[in-house]
Tab-separated table of C-alpha atoms and ligand atoms in Angstrom:
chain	number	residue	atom	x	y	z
A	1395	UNK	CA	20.757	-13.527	-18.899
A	1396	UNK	CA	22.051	-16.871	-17.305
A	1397	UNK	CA	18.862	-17.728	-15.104
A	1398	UNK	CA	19.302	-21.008	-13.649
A	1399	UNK	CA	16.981	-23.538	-12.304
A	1400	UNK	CA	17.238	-22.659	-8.305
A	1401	UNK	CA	17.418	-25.451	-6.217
A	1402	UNK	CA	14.884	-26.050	-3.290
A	1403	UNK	CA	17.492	-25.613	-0.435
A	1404	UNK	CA	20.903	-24.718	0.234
A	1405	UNK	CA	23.947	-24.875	2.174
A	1406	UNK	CA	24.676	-21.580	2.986
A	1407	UNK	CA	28.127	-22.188	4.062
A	1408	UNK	CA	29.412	-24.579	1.725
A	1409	UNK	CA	27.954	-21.529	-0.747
A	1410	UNK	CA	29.844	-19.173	0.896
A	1411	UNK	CA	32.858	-20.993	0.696
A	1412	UNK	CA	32.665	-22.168	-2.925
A	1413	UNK	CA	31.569	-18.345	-3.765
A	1414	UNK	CA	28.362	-19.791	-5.551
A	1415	UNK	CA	25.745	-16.997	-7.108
A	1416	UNK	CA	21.981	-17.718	-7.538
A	1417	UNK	CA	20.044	-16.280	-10.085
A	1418	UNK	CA	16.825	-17.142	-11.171
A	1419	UNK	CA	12.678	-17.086	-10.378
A	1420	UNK	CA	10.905	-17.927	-7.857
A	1421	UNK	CA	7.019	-18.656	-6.977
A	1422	UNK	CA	5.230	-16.340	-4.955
A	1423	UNK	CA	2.490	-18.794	-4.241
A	1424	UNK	CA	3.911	-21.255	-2.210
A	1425	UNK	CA	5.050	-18.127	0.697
A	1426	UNK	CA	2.146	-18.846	2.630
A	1427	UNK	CA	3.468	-15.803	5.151
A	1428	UNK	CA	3.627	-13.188	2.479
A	1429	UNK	CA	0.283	-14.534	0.727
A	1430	UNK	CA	-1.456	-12.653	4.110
A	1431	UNK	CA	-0.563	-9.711	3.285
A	1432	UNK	CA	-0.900	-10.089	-0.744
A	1433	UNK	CA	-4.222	-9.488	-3.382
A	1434	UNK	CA	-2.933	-12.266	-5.152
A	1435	UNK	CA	-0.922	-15.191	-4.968
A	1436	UNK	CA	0.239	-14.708	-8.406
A	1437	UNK	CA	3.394	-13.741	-9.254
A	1438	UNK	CA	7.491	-14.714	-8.955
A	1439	UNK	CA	10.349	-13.118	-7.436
A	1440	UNK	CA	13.388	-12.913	-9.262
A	1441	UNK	CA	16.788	-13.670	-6.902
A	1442	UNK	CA	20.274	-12.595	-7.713
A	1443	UNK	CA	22.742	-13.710	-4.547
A	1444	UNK	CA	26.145	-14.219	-4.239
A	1445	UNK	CA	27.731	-15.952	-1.401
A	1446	UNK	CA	30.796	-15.102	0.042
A	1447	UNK	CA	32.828	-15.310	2.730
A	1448	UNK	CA	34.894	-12.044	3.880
A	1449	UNK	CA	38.142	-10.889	5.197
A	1450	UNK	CA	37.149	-11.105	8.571
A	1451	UNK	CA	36.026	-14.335	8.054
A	1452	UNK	CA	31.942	-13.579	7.982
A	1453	UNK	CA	30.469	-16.131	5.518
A	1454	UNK	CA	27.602	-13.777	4.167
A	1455	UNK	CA	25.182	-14.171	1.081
A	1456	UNK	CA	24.231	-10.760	-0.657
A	1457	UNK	CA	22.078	-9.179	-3.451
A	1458	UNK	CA	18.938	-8.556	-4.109
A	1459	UNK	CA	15.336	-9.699	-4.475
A	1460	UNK	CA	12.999	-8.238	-6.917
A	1461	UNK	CA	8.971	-8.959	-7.370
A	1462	UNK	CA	5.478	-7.137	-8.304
A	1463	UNK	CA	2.571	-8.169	-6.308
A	1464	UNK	CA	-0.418	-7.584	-5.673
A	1465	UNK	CA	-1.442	-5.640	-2.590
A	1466	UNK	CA	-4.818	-3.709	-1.961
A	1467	UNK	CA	-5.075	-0.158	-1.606
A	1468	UNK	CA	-5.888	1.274	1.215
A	1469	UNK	CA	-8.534	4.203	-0.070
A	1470	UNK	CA	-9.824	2.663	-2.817
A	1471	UNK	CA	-9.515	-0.728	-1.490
A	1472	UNK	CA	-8.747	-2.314	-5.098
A	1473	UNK	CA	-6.221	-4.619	-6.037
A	1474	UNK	CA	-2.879	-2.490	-7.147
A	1475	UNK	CA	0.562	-3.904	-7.989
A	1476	UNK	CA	3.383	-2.961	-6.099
A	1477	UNK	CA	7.079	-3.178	-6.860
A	1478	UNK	CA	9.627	-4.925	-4.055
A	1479	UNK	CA	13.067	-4.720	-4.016
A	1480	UNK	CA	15.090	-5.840	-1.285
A	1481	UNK	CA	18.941	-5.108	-1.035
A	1482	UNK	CA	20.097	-8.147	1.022
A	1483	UNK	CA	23.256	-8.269	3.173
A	1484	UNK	CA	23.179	-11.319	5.835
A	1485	UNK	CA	25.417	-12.739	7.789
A	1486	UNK	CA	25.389	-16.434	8.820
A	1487	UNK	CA	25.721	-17.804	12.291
A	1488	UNK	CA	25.296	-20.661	13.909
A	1489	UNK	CA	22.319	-19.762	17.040
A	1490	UNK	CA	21.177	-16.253	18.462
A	1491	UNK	CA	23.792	-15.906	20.763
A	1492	UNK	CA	26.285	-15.859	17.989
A	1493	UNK	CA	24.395	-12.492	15.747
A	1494	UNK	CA	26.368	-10.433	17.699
A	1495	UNK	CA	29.473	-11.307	16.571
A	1496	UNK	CA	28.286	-10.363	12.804
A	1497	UNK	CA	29.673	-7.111	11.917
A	1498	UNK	CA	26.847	-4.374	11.759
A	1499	UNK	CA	27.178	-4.249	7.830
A	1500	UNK	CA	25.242	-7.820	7.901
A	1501	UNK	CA	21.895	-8.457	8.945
A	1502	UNK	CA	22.410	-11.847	10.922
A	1503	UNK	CA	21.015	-14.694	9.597
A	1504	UNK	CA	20.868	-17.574	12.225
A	1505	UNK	CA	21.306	-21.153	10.459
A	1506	UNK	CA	21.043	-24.688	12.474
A	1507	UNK	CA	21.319	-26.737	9.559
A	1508	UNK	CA	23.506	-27.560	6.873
A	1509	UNK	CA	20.936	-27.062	4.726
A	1510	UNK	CA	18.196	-23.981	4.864
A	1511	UNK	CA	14.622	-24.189	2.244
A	1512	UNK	CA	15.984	-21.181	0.416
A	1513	UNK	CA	12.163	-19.904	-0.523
A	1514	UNK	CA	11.973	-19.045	3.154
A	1515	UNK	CA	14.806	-16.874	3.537
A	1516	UNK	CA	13.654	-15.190	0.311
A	1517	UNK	CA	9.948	-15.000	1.788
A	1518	UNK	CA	11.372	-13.599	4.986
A	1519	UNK	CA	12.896	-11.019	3.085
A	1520	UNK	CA	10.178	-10.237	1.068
A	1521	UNK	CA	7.930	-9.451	4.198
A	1522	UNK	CA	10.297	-7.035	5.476
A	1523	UNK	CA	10.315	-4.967	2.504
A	1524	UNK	CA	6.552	-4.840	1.708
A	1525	UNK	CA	5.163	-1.523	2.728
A	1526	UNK	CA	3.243	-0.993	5.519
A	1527	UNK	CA	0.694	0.042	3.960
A	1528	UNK	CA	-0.220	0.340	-0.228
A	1529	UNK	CA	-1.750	3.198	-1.760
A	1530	UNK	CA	-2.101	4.484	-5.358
A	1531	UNK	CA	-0.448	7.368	-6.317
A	1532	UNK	CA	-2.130	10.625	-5.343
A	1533	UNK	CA	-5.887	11.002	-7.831
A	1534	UNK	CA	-5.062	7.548	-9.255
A	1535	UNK	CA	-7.167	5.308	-7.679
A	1536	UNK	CA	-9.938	3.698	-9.449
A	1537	UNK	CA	-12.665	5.937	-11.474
A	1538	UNK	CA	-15.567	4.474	-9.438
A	1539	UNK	CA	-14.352	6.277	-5.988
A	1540	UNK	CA	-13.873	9.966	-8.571
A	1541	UNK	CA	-17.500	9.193	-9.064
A	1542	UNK	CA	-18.512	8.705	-5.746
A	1543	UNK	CA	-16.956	11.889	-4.915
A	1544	UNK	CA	-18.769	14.030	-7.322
A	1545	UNK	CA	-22.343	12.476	-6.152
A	1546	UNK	CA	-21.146	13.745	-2.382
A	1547	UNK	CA	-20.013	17.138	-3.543
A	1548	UNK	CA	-23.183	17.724	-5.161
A	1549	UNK	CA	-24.673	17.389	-1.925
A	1550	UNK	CA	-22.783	19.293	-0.260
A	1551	UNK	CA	-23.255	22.314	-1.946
A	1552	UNK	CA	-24.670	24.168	0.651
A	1553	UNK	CA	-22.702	22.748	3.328
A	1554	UNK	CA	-19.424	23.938	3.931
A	1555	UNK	CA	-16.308	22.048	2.340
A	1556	UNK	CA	-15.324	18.516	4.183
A	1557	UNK	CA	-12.048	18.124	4.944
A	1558	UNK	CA	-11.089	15.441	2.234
A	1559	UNK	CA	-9.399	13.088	4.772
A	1560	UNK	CA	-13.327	12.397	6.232
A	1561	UNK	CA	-14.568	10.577	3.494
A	1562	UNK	CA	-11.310	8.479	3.264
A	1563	UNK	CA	-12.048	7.780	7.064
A	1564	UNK	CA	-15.546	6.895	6.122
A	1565	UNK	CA	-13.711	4.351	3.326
A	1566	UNK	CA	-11.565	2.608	5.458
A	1567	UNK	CA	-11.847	-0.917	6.641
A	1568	UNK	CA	-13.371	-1.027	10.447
A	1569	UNK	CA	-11.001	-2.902	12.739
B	1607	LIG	ZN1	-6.562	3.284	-4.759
């Protein structure tokens, strides 16, 4: 593998025009957007882009974004690593006004300066592909909440059977 150092920022369309690719690691920690919704602020993402500019003449940057992090689980509430991937296709242009002149294959990505901090676009892209919500696989969740299911079933021998999704109510976070 040819991972490079990635620089700090970069010039999307002198990229696109000079057909550059990016490929390398990234720090989690310093996204202090995604940290909110993350366990942990440990972990890197690794990038793979390649800027290009079409036959139409859209200078786009595509490929894709992978990372594990740390998110908590919403029944058990424990720490759980979850695996991102995010298939990028964005189109650059210069304000708002101008996204809708990206063809609908690209997501458009507004740039004002010559230079963009290129851990923010790959933060921003990060956040959209977290899930809404992280869960452990079905049964999987840490062997302290089997046990405190087996003490309540005990008790509630007599009584008739709970519909399961009560005591993951009862688990739940109050907001
Ligand atoms: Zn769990």
């Amino acid at each position: 593998m040819s991972a490079q150092r990635l620089p700090a920022q970069i010039a999307p369309y002198k990229y696109a025009r000079q057909g550059m690719s990016l490929k390398g690691v990234l720090s989690l920690a310093g996204m202090e957007r995604l940290q909110g919704a993350l366990a942990s602020p440990e972990g890197q993402v690794e990038v793979d882009l390649e800027f290009g500019r079409d036959e139409q003449g859209t200078y786009f940057v595509r490929g894709s974004l992978q990372a594990t992090v740390e998110m908590v689980c919403q029944r058990c509430m424990e720490a759980m690593p979850v695996e991102i991937t995010a298939e990028i296709k964005l189109g650059f242009c210069g304000s708002d006004g101008m996204a809708e002149g990206i063809p609908d294959e690209y997501e458009p990505c507004v740039v004002e300066e010559e230079l963009i901090v290129l851990s923010d676009l790959v933060e921003d892209e990060l956040i959209l592909a977290l899930p809404l919500v992280a869960l452990h696989p079905d049964k999987s969740c840490q062997p302290w909440l089997e046990q405190n299911k087996a003490e309540t079933i005990e008790q509630e021998v007599t009584e008739e059977r709970k519909n399961p999704f009560d005591v993951l109510k009862d688990l739940k976070p109050q907001k």
